[in-house]
Amino acid sequence: MGVPLYQAKAELFKTLGHPARIRILELLSERDHAVHELLEQIEIEPSNLSQQLAVLRRTSMVSSHRVGSEVVYSVSIPEVRDLLLAARTILSGLIAVQGELGTELASTPS
Amino acid sequence: MGVPLYQAKAELFKTLGHPARIRILELLSERDHAVHELLEQIEIEPSNLSQQLAVLRRTSMVSSHRVGSEVVYSVSIPEVRDLLLAARTILSGLIAVQGELGTELASTPS
DNA sequence: ACACAACTTGCAAACTTCTTCAACTCGTGT
DNA sequence: ACACGAGTTGAAGAAGTTTGCAAGTTGTGT
């Protein structure tokens, strides 16, 4: 007997409910990245990034392997992309209706 | 200038990151419900339900209108359904791999 | 063997979210 | 006008999350 499904869903969404984790997943869904490459793109302390990566690892959303002195991360659930895209669609809808943040959406690719 | 997109996404997911709110959205995406109907389906104190509904209202995910003495809620962003479905798909994948919670998924409809 | 870069871990302080209680509003029926 | 059912609101304590610091690994080059 496991956790009820609605609770598992809530936990999945909770995992996505953090700006740094969203950025990590967006970067990783383009291609694999080493931690220091993520660090260049995301404004955050190394230890904080590590913590956020740990959260994503715990929920099996990403996996890591060592390559020499680097640790490379990849998305292990490709469907996460769908979730991010659906979110984007909803946000464009909201923005169209409420009229805010318009240019942001039009110009950035993800 | 508005909030960066990745932050808006994080907030959207954060809103979904609560079991009661997931259940509310699942029930409302079947059909509109009055608050006391939701209360019958979800094990939660009335005031707590009200708080969770308020969170969903603030983010424009649901809207409410009075009908006599009842307050009826409906989903105002139909695409939320896609998000819930995508979550379900991901969860089945995870469960298939990690072998847990299997029967739960097979038998319940949402 | 040593220094250095690349990460991770443990932990405490700051902050946010959740839950419940008591008090309140608003409509319906009497 | 009154009582009652249906919901909402405010506030406060408990619980959970986030952040950054200092300390610890592990691999590479010298």
PDB file of C-alpha atoms (C1' of nucleotides) in Angstrom:
ATOM      1  CA  MET A   1       0.000   0.000   0.000  1.00  0.00           C
ATOM      2  CA  GLY A   2       1.441   3.353  -0.986  1.00  0.00           C
ATOM      3  CA  VAL A   3       0.822   7.009  -0.665  1.00  0.00           C
ATOM      4  CA  PRO A   4      -2.471   8.155  -2.225  1.00  0.00           C
ATOM      5  CA  LEU A   5      -2.033   9.340  -5.766  1.00  0.00           C
ATOM      6  CA  TYR A   6      -3.168  12.904  -5.121  1.00  0.00           C
ATOM      7  CA  GLN A   7      -0.474  13.193  -2.506  1.00  0.00           C
ATOM      8  CA  ALA A   8       2.200  11.885  -4.844  1.00  0.00           C
ATOM      9  CA  LYS A   9       1.051  14.469  -7.375  1.00  0.00           C
ATOM     10  CA  ALA A  10       1.260  17.224  -4.815  1.00  0.00           C
ATOM     11  CA  GLU A  11       4.812  16.178  -4.018  1.00  0.00           C
ATOM     12  CA  LEU A  12       5.759  16.149  -7.660  1.00  0.00           C
ATOM     13  CA  PHE A  13       4.474  19.698  -8.066  1.00  0.00           C
ATOM     14  CA  LYS A  14       6.102  20.790  -4.845  1.00  0.00           C
ATOM     15  CA  THR A  15       9.411  19.631  -6.241  1.00  0.00           C
ATOM     16  CA  LEU A  16       8.848  21.899  -9.224  1.00  0.00           C
ATOM     17  CA  GLY A  17       7.812  24.797  -7.022  1.00  0.00           C
ATOM     18  CA  HIS A  18      11.132  26.563  -6.794  1.00  0.00           C
ATOM     19  CA  PRO A  19      12.676  28.985  -9.291  1.00  0.00           C
ATOM     20  CA  ALA A  20      16.160  27.451  -9.189  1.00  0.00           C
ATOM     21  CA  ARG A  21      14.801  23.970  -9.727  1.00  0.00           C
ATOM     22  CA  ILE A  22      12.772  25.155 -12.706  1.00  0.00           C
ATOM     23  CA  ARG A  23      15.859  26.708 -14.242  1.00  0.00           C
ATOM     24  CA  ILE A  24      17.903  23.581 -13.632  1.00  0.00           C
ATOM     25  CA  LEU A  25      15.303  21.437 -15.372  1.00  0.00           C
ATOM     26  CA  GLU A  26      15.010  23.846 -18.258  1.00  0.00           C
ATOM     27  CA  LEU A  27      18.762  23.834 -18.790  1.00  0.00           C
ATOM     28  CA  LEU A  28      18.994  20.073 -18.431  1.00  0.00           C
ATOM     29  CA  SER A  29      16.147  19.480 -20.821  1.00  0.00           C
ATOM     30  CA  GLU A  30      18.216  21.215 -23.522  1.00  0.00           C
ATOM     31  CA  ARG A  31      21.282  19.076 -22.816  1.00  0.00           C
ATOM     32  CA  ASP A  32      23.264  17.539 -19.983  1.00  0.00           C
ATOM     33  CA  HIS A  33      25.212  20.003 -17.851  1.00  0.00           C
ATOM     34  CA  ALA A  34      28.026  19.776 -15.342  1.00  0.00           C
ATOM     35  CA  VAL A  35      27.374  21.487 -12.029  1.00  0.00           C
ATOM     36  CA  HIS A  36      29.744  24.349 -12.771  1.00  0.00           C
ATOM     37  CA  GLU A  37      27.967  24.980 -16.069  1.00  0.00           C
ATOM     38  CA  LEU A  38      24.652  25.264 -14.246  1.00  0.00           C
ATOM     39  CA  LEU A  39      26.368  27.558 -11.814  1.00  0.00           C
ATOM     40  CA  GLU A  40      27.293  29.903 -14.652  1.00  0.00           C
ATOM     41  CA  GLN A  41      23.676  30.187 -15.789  1.00  0.00           C
ATOM     42  CA  ILE A  42      21.915  30.322 -12.448  1.00  0.00           C
ATOM     43  CA  GLU A  43      22.647  33.021  -9.888  1.00  0.00           C
ATOM     44  CA  ILE A  44      22.991  30.982  -6.750  1.00  0.00           C
ATOM     45  CA  GLU A  45      25.652  29.783  -4.286  1.00  0.00           C
ATOM     46  CA  PRO A  46      27.304  26.456  -5.100  1.00  0.00           C
ATOM     47  CA  SER A  47      26.021  24.852  -1.930  1.00  0.00           C
ATOM     48  CA  ASN A  48      22.523  26.038  -2.623  1.00  0.00           C
ATOM     49  CA  LEU A  49      22.668  24.618  -6.133  1.00  0.00           C
ATOM     50  CA  SER A  50      23.854  21.347  -4.673  1.00  0.00           C
ATOM     51  CA  GLN A  51      20.915  21.296  -2.279  1.00  0.00           C
ATOM     52  CA  GLN A  52      18.451  21.913  -5.087  1.00  0.00           C
ATOM     53  CA  LEU A  53      20.074  19.207  -7.183  1.00  0.00           C
ATOM     54  CA  ALA A  54      19.743  16.888  -4.219  1.00  0.00           C
ATOM     55  CA  VAL A  55      16.012  17.623  -4.068  1.00  0.00           C
ATOM     56  CA  LEU A  56      15.676  16.747  -7.755  1.00  0.00           C
ATOM     57  CA  ARG A  57      17.758  13.610  -7.301  1.00  0.00           C
ATOM     58  CA  ARG A  58      15.671  12.399  -4.367  1.00  0.00           C
ATOM     59  CA  THR A  59      12.552  12.547  -6.510  1.00  0.00           C
ATOM     60  CA  SER A  60      14.363  10.807  -9.385  1.00  0.00           C
ATOM     61  CA  MET A  61      13.839  13.729 -11.722  1.00  0.00           C
ATOM     62  CA  VAL A  62      17.513  13.996 -12.543  1.00  0.00           C
ATOM     63  CA  SER A  63      20.501  11.723 -12.236  1.00  0.00           C
ATOM     64  CA  SER A  64      24.195  12.436 -12.011  1.00  0.00           C
ATOM     65  CA  HIS A  65      27.401  10.712 -12.939  1.00  0.00           C
ATOM     66  CA  ARG A  66      30.998  11.662 -12.545  1.00  0.00           C
ATOM     67  CA  VAL A  67      33.120  12.450 -15.589  1.00  0.00           C
ATOM     68  CA  GLY A  68      36.642  13.069 -14.428  1.00  0.00           C
ATOM     69  CA  SER A  69      36.514  15.880 -11.967  1.00  0.00           C
ATOM     70  CA  GLU A  70      33.067  17.071 -13.012  1.00  0.00           C
ATOM     71  CA  VAL A  71      29.646  15.821 -12.031  1.00  0.00           C
ATOM     72  CA  VAL A  72      27.261  15.796 -14.963  1.00  0.00           C
ATOM     73  CA  TYR A  73      23.522  15.921 -14.489  1.00  0.00           C
ATOM     74  CA  SER A  74      20.791  14.752 -16.840  1.00  0.00           C
ATOM     75  CA  VAL A  75      17.020  14.671 -16.789  1.00  0.00           C
ATOM     76  CA  SER A  76      15.870  11.152 -16.030  1.00  0.00           C
ATOM     77  CA  ILE A  77      12.184  11.752 -16.695  1.00  0.00           C
ATOM     78  CA  PRO A  78      11.803  13.246 -20.165  1.00  0.00           C
ATOM     79  CA  GLU A  79       8.082  13.889 -19.585  1.00  0.00           C
ATOM     80  CA  VAL A  80       9.037  16.703 -17.246  1.00  0.00           C
ATOM     81  CA  ARG A  81       9.382  18.735 -20.384  1.00  0.00           C
ATOM     82  CA  ASP A  82       5.636  18.372 -20.970  1.00  0.00           C
ATOM     83  CA  LEU A  83       4.952  19.727 -17.538  1.00  0.00           C
ATOM     84  CA  LEU A  84       7.144  22.749 -18.157  1.00  0.00           C
ATOM     85  CA  LEU A  85       5.511  23.361 -21.513  1.00  0.00           C
ATOM     86  CA  ALA A  86       2.012  23.057 -20.083  1.00  0.00           C
ATOM     87  CA  ALA A  87       2.982  25.563 -17.416  1.00  0.00           C
ATOM     88  CA  ARG A  88       4.186  27.928 -20.076  1.00  0.00           C
ATOM     89  CA  THR A  89       0.903  27.641 -21.950  1.00  0.00           C
ATOM     90  CA  ILE A  90      -1.121  28.347 -18.842  1.00  0.00           C
ATOM     91  CA  LEU A  91       1.031  31.332 -18.036  1.00  0.00           C
ATOM     92  CA  SER A  92       0.569  32.832 -21.486  1.00  0.00           C
ATOM     93  CA  GLY A  93      -3.177  32.453 -21.022  1.00  0.00           C
ATOM     94  CA  LEU A  94      -3.129  34.137 -17.645  1.00  0.00           C
ATOM     95  CA  ILE A  95      -0.966  36.922 -18.932  1.00  0.00           C
ATOM     96  CA  ALA A  96      -3.124  37.490 -21.982  1.00  0.00           C
ATOM     97  CA  VAL A  97      -6.163  37.878 -19.745  1.00  0.00           C
ATOM     98  CA  GLN A  98      -4.618  39.835 -16.905  1.00  0.00           C
ATOM     99  CA  GLY A  99      -2.323  41.925 -19.105  1.00  0.00           C
ATOM    100  CA  GLU A 100       1.048  41.795 -17.392  1.00  0.00           C
ATOM    101  CA  LEU A 101       4.559  40.557 -18.154  1.00  0.00           C
ATOM    102  CA  GLY A 102       3.692  40.465 -21.838  1.00  0.00           C
ATOM    103  CA  THR A 103       7.048  41.194 -23.461  1.00  0.00           C
ATOM    104  CA  GLU A 104       8.867  38.745 -21.210  1.00  0.00           C
ATOM    105  CA  LEU A 105       6.894  35.866 -22.626  1.00  0.00           C
ATOM    106  CA  ALA A 106       7.127  36.987 -26.223  1.00  0.00           C
ATOM    107  CA  SER A 107      10.906  37.207 -26.249  1.00  0.00           C
ATOM    108  CA  THR A 108      12.380  34.450 -24.057  1.00  0.00           C
ATOM    109  CA  PRO A 109      12.493  30.927 -25.424  1.00  0.00           C
ATOM    110  CA  SER A 110      11.550  29.003 -22.295  1.00  0.00           C
TER     111      SER A 110
ATOM    112  CA  MET B   1       8.627  44.788 -16.347  1.00  0.00           C
ATOM    113  CA  GLY B   2       7.293  41.682 -14.662  1.00  0.00           C
ATOM    114  CA  VAL B   3       8.484  38.705 -12.753  1.00  0.00           C
ATOM    115  CA  PRO B   4      10.837  36.414 -14.694  1.00  0.00           C
ATOM    116  CA  LEU B   5       9.049  33.550 -16.357  1.00  0.00           C
ATOM    117  CA  TYR B   6      10.825  30.821 -14.444  1.00  0.00           C
ATOM    118  CA  GLN B   7       9.641  32.389 -11.236  1.00  0.00           C
ATOM    119  CA  ALA B   8       6.053  32.582 -12.415  1.00  0.00           C
ATOM    120  CA  LYS B   9       6.307  28.907 -13.315  1.00  0.00           C
ATOM    121  CA  ALA B  10       7.649  28.066  -9.894  1.00  0.00           C
ATOM    122  CA  GLU B  11       4.710  29.870  -8.333  1.00  0.00           C
ATOM    123  CA  LEU B  12       2.253  28.046 -10.516  1.00  0.00           C
ATOM    124  CA  PHE B  13       3.712  24.710  -9.439  1.00  0.00           C
ATOM    125  CA  LYS B  14       3.859  25.772  -5.833  1.00  0.00           C
ATOM    126  CA  THR B  15       0.144  26.449  -5.976  1.00  0.00           C
ATOM    127  CA  LEU B  16      -0.367  22.869  -7.131  1.00  0.00           C
ATOM    128  CA  GLY B  17       1.940  21.520  -4.453  1.00  0.00           C
ATOM    129  CA  HIS B  18      -0.648  20.651  -1.854  1.00  0.00           C
ATOM    130  CA  PRO B  19      -2.769  17.500  -1.623  1.00  0.00           C
ATOM    131  CA  ALA B  20      -6.019  19.291  -0.820  1.00  0.00           C
ATOM    132  CA  ARG B  21      -5.575  21.689  -3.715  1.00  0.00           C
ATOM    133  CA  ILE B  22      -4.916  18.803  -6.087  1.00  0.00           C
ATOM    134  CA  ARG B  23      -8.111  17.104  -4.958  1.00  0.00           C
ATOM    135  CA  ILE B  24     -10.088  20.303  -5.323  1.00  0.00           C
ATOM    136  CA  LEU B  25      -8.857  20.772  -8.879  1.00  0.00           C
ATOM    137  CA  GLU B  26      -9.527  17.153  -9.750  1.00  0.00           C
ATOM    138  CA  LEU B  27     -13.096  17.403  -8.468  1.00  0.00           C
ATOM    139  CA  LEU B  28     -13.681  20.737 -10.162  1.00  0.00           C
ATOM    140  CA  SER B  29     -12.310  19.528 -13.446  1.00  0.00           C
ATOM    141  CA  GLU B  30     -15.076  16.896 -13.492  1.00  0.00           C
ATOM    142  CA  ARG B  31     -17.794  19.452 -12.804  1.00  0.00           C
ATOM    143  CA  ASP B  32     -18.535  22.548 -10.741  1.00  0.00           C
ATOM    144  CA  HIS B  33     -18.955  21.943  -7.024  1.00  0.00           C
ATOM    145  CA  ALA B  34     -20.383  23.886  -4.117  1.00  0.00           C
ATOM    146  CA  VAL B  35     -18.089  24.198  -1.129  1.00  0.00           C
ATOM    147  CA  HIS B  36     -20.093  21.740   0.977  1.00  0.00           C
ATOM    148  CA  GLU B  37     -19.869  19.182  -1.833  1.00  0.00           C
ATOM    149  CA  LEU B  38     -16.103  19.493  -1.855  1.00  0.00           C
ATOM    150  CA  LEU B  39     -16.200  19.162   1.883  1.00  0.00           C
ATOM    151  CA  GLU B  40     -17.920  15.793   1.560  1.00  0.00           C
ATOM    152  CA  GLN B  41     -15.191  14.450  -0.713  1.00  0.00           C
ATOM    153  CA  ILE B  42     -12.134  15.927   0.960  1.00  0.00           C
ATOM    154  CA  GLU B  43     -11.260  15.193   4.571  1.00  0.00           C
ATOM    155  CA  ILE B  44     -10.470  18.643   5.856  1.00  0.00           C
ATOM    156  CA  GLU B  45     -11.891  21.330   8.163  1.00  0.00           C
ATOM    157  CA  PRO B  46     -14.229  23.841   6.520  1.00  0.00           C
ATOM    158  CA  SER B  47     -11.961  26.754   7.315  1.00  0.00           C
ATOM    159  CA  ASN B  48      -8.970  24.931   5.923  1.00  0.00           C
ATOM    160  CA  LEU B  49     -10.845  24.195   2.710  1.00  0.00           C
ATOM    161  CA  SER B  50     -11.726  27.855   2.496  1.00  0.00           C
ATOM    162  CA  GLN B  51      -8.072  28.781   2.854  1.00  0.00           C
ATOM    163  CA  GLN B  52      -7.054  26.416   0.090  1.00  0.00           C
ATOM    164  CA  LEU B  53      -9.806  27.731  -2.151  1.00  0.00           C
ATOM    165  CA  ALA B  54      -8.552  31.224  -1.459  1.00  0.00           C
ATOM    166  CA  VAL B  55      -5.072  30.213  -2.621  1.00  0.00           C
ATOM    167  CA  LEU B  56      -6.533  28.859  -5.862  1.00  0.00           C
ATOM    168  CA  ARG B  57      -8.655  31.978  -6.315  1.00  0.00           C
ATOM    169  CA  ARG B  58      -5.686  34.297  -5.808  1.00  0.00           C
ATOM    170  CA  THR B  59      -3.837  32.595  -8.641  1.00  0.00           C
ATOM    171  CA  SER B  60      -6.955  32.704 -10.837  1.00  0.00           C
ATOM    172  CA  MET B  61      -7.094  28.927 -11.143  1.00  0.00           C
ATOM    173  CA  VAL B  62     -10.680  28.770  -9.941  1.00  0.00           C
ATOM    174  CA  SER B  63     -13.519  31.215  -9.637  1.00  0.00           C
ATOM    175  CA  SER B  64     -16.591  31.240  -7.439  1.00  0.00           C
ATOM    176  CA  HIS B  65     -20.094  32.588  -7.598  1.00  0.00           C
ATOM    177  CA  ARG B  66     -22.961  32.507  -5.191  1.00  0.00           C
ATOM    178  CA  VAL B  67     -26.078  30.495  -5.982  1.00  0.00           C
ATOM    179  CA  GLY B  68     -28.603  31.076  -3.261  1.00  0.00           C
ATOM    180  CA  SER B  69     -26.992  30.111  -0.012  1.00  0.00           C
ATOM    181  CA  GLU B  70     -24.227  28.088  -1.664  1.00  0.00           C
ATOM    182  CA  VAL B  71     -20.943  29.180  -3.193  1.00  0.00           C
ATOM    183  CA  VAL B  72     -20.137  27.274  -6.351  1.00  0.00           C
ATOM    184  CA  TYR B  73     -16.583  26.925  -7.612  1.00  0.00           C
ATOM    185  CA  SER B  74     -15.367  26.229 -11.118  1.00  0.00           C
ATOM    186  CA  VAL B  75     -12.010  25.818 -12.810  1.00  0.00           C
ATOM    187  CA  SER B  76     -11.169  28.981 -14.685  1.00  0.00           C
ATOM    188  CA  ILE B  77      -8.098  27.633 -16.487  1.00  0.00           C
ATOM    189  CA  PRO B  78      -9.080  24.470 -18.332  1.00  0.00           C
ATOM    190  CA  GLU B  79      -5.434  23.726 -19.203  1.00  0.00           C
ATOM    191  CA  VAL B  80      -4.851  22.817 -15.582  1.00  0.00           C
ATOM    192  CA  ARG B  81      -6.263  19.472 -16.564  1.00  0.00           C
ATOM    193  CA  ASP B  82      -3.263  18.931 -18.855  1.00  0.00           C
ATOM    194  CA  LEU B  83      -0.945  19.580 -15.971  1.00  0.00           C
ATOM    195  CA  LEU B  84      -2.727  17.049 -13.785  1.00  0.00           C
ATOM    196  CA  LEU B  85      -2.692  14.491 -16.570  1.00  0.00           C
ATOM    197  CA  ALA B  86       1.000  15.028 -17.276  1.00  0.00           C
ATOM    198  CA  ALA B  87       1.688  14.534 -13.581  1.00  0.00           C
ATOM    199  CA  ARG B  88      -0.222  11.288 -13.653  1.00  0.00           C
ATOM    200  CA  THR B  89       1.808  10.053 -16.604  1.00  0.00           C
ATOM    201  CA  ILE B  90       5.072  10.875 -14.913  1.00  0.00           C
ATOM    202  CA  LEU B  91       3.954   9.161 -11.763  1.00  0.00           C
ATOM    203  CA  SER B  92       3.043   5.974 -13.592  1.00  0.00           C
ATOM    204  CA  GLY B  93       6.490   5.991 -15.150  1.00  0.00           C
ATOM    205  CA  LEU B  94       8.209   6.448 -11.823  1.00  0.00           C
ATOM    206  CA  ILE B  95       6.126   3.758 -10.232  1.00  0.00           C
ATOM    207  CA  ALA B  96       6.743   1.322 -13.029  1.00  0.00           C
ATOM    208  CA  VAL B  97      10.496   1.783 -12.589  1.00  0.00           C
ATOM    209  CA  GLN B  98      10.668   1.927  -8.827  1.00  0.00           C
ATOM    210  CA  GLY B  99       7.975  -0.675  -8.224  1.00  0.00           C
ATOM    211  CA  GLU B 100       5.790   0.855  -5.560  1.00  0.00           C
ATOM    212  CA  LEU B 101       2.186   1.972  -5.218  1.00  0.00           C
ATOM    213  CA  GLY B 102       1.268  -0.098  -8.270  1.00  0.00           C
ATOM    214  CA  THR B 103      -2.278  -1.163  -7.450  1.00  0.00           C
ATOM    215  CA  GLU B 104      -3.244   2.343  -6.369  1.00  0.00           C
ATOM    216  CA  LEU B 105      -2.598   3.667  -9.837  1.00  0.00           C
ATOM    217  CA  ALA B 106      -4.253   0.801 -11.649  1.00  0.00           C
ATOM    218  CA  SER B 107      -7.581   1.140  -9.835  1.00  0.00           C
ATOM    219  CA  THR B 108      -8.324   4.781  -9.103  1.00  0.00           C
ATOM    220  CA  PRO B 109      -9.529   7.022 -11.916  1.00  0.00           C
ATOM    221  CA  SER B 110      -7.594  10.162 -11.123  1.00  0.00           C
TER     222      SER B 110
ATOM    223  C1'  DA C   1      52.630  14.093  -1.363  1.00  0.00           C
ATOM    224  C1'  DC C   2      50.428  18.603  -2.156  1.00  0.00           C
ATOM    225  C1'  DA C   3      47.534  22.075  -3.871  1.00  0.00           C
ATOM    226  C1'  DC C   4      43.554  23.082  -6.316  1.00  0.00           C
ATOM    227  C1'  DA C   5      39.107  22.803  -8.580  1.00  0.00           C
ATOM    228  C1'  DA C   6      34.616  20.706  -8.384  1.00  0.00           C
ATOM    229  C1'  DC C   7      31.149  19.303  -5.539  1.00  0.00           C
ATOM    230  C1'  DT C   8      28.531  17.745  -1.371  1.00  0.00           C
ATOM    231  C1'  DT C   9      27.077  17.719   3.466  1.00  0.00           C
ATOM    232  C1'  DG C  10      25.528  19.384   8.107  1.00  0.00           C
ATOM    233  C1'  DC C  11      23.645  22.768  10.370  1.00  0.00           C
ATOM    234  C1'  DA C  12      21.489  26.995  12.179  1.00  0.00           C
ATOM    235  C1'  DA C  13      18.893  31.279  11.201  1.00  0.00           C
ATOM    236  C1'  DA C  14      15.430  33.391   8.467  1.00  0.00           C
ATOM    237  C1'  DC C  15      11.407  32.792   6.173  1.00  0.00           C
ATOM    238  C1'  DT C  16       7.036  30.624   4.352  1.00  0.00           C
ATOM    239  C1'  DT C  17       3.265  27.714   4.533  1.00  0.00           C
ATOM    240  C1'  DC C  18      -0.165  24.977   6.990  1.00  0.00           C
ATOM    241  C1'  DT C  19      -3.685  24.142  10.298  1.00  0.00           C
ATOM    242  C1'  DT C  20      -6.984  25.239  13.587  1.00  0.00           C
ATOM    243  C1'  DC C  21      -9.763  28.219  16.536  1.00  0.00           C
ATOM    244  C1'  DA C  22     -12.848  31.818  17.286  1.00  0.00           C
ATOM    245  C1'  DA C  23     -15.349  35.391  15.263  1.00  0.00           C
ATOM    246  C1'  DC C  24     -17.741  37.165  11.447  1.00  0.00           C
ATOM    247  C1'  DT C  25     -20.819  37.785   6.986  1.00  0.00           C
ATOM    248  C1'  DC C  26     -24.591  36.597   4.001  1.00  0.00           C
ATOM    249  C1'  DG C  27     -28.709  34.408   2.482  1.00  0.00           C
ATOM    250  C1'  DT C  28     -33.070  31.427   3.583  1.00  0.00           C
ATOM    251  C1'  DG C  29     -36.852  30.007   5.977  1.00  0.00           C
ATOM    252  C1'  DT C  30     -40.051  30.949   9.967  1.00  0.00           C
TER     253       DT C  30
ATOM    254  C1'  DA D   1     -36.690  39.986  13.656  1.00  0.00           C
ATOM    255  C1'  DC D   2     -34.394  35.509  14.606  1.00  0.00           C
ATOM    256  C1'  DA D   3     -32.029  31.326  14.053  1.00  0.00           C
ATOM    257  C1'  DC D   4     -29.544  28.473  11.147  1.00  0.00           C
ATOM    258  C1'  DG D   5     -26.736  26.640   7.425  1.00  0.00           C
ATOM    259  C1'  DA D   6     -23.013  27.871   4.291  1.00  0.00           C
ATOM    260  C1'  DG D   7     -18.638  30.050   3.865  1.00  0.00           C
ATOM    261  C1'  DT D   8     -14.950  33.319   4.869  1.00  0.00           C
ATOM    262  C1'  DT D   9     -11.475  35.802   7.557  1.00  0.00           C
ATOM    263  C1'  DG D  10      -7.780  36.827  10.962  1.00  0.00           C
ATOM    264  C1'  DA D  11      -4.500  35.390  13.827  1.00  0.00           C
ATOM    265  C1'  DA D  12      -1.188  32.431  16.092  1.00  0.00           C
ATOM    266  C1'  DG D  13       1.521  28.327  16.834  1.00  0.00           C
ATOM    267  C1'  DA D  14       3.468  24.250  14.531  1.00  0.00           C
ATOM    268  C1'  DA D  15       5.712  22.432  10.742  1.00  0.00           C
ATOM    269  C1'  DG D  16       8.367  22.707   6.713  1.00  0.00           C
ATOM    270  C1'  DT D  17      11.583  25.096   3.347  1.00  0.00           C
ATOM    271  C1'  DT D  18      15.405  27.960   1.974  1.00  0.00           C
ATOM    272  C1'  DT D  19      19.893  29.974   2.357  1.00  0.00           C
ATOM    273  C1'  DG D  20      24.632  30.460   3.400  1.00  0.00           C
ATOM    274  C1'  DC D  21      28.622  29.204   6.056  1.00  0.00           C
ATOM    275  C1'  DA D  22      32.182  26.196   7.355  1.00  0.00           C
ATOM    276  C1'  DA D  23      33.977  21.770   6.828  1.00  0.00           C
ATOM    277  C1'  DG D  24      34.552  17.573   4.200  1.00  0.00           C
ATOM    278  C1'  DT D  25      35.132  14.523  -0.330  1.00  0.00           C
ATOM    279  C1'  DT D  26      37.100  13.106  -4.553  1.00  0.00           C
ATOM    280  C1'  DG D  27      39.743  13.501  -8.758  1.00  0.00           C
ATOM    281  C1'  DT D  28      43.723  15.916 -11.512  1.00  0.00           C
ATOM    282  C1'  DG D  29      47.879  17.878 -12.353  1.00  0.00           C
ATOM    283  C1'  DT D  30      52.646  18.829 -10.502  1.00  0.00           C
TER     284       DT D  30
END
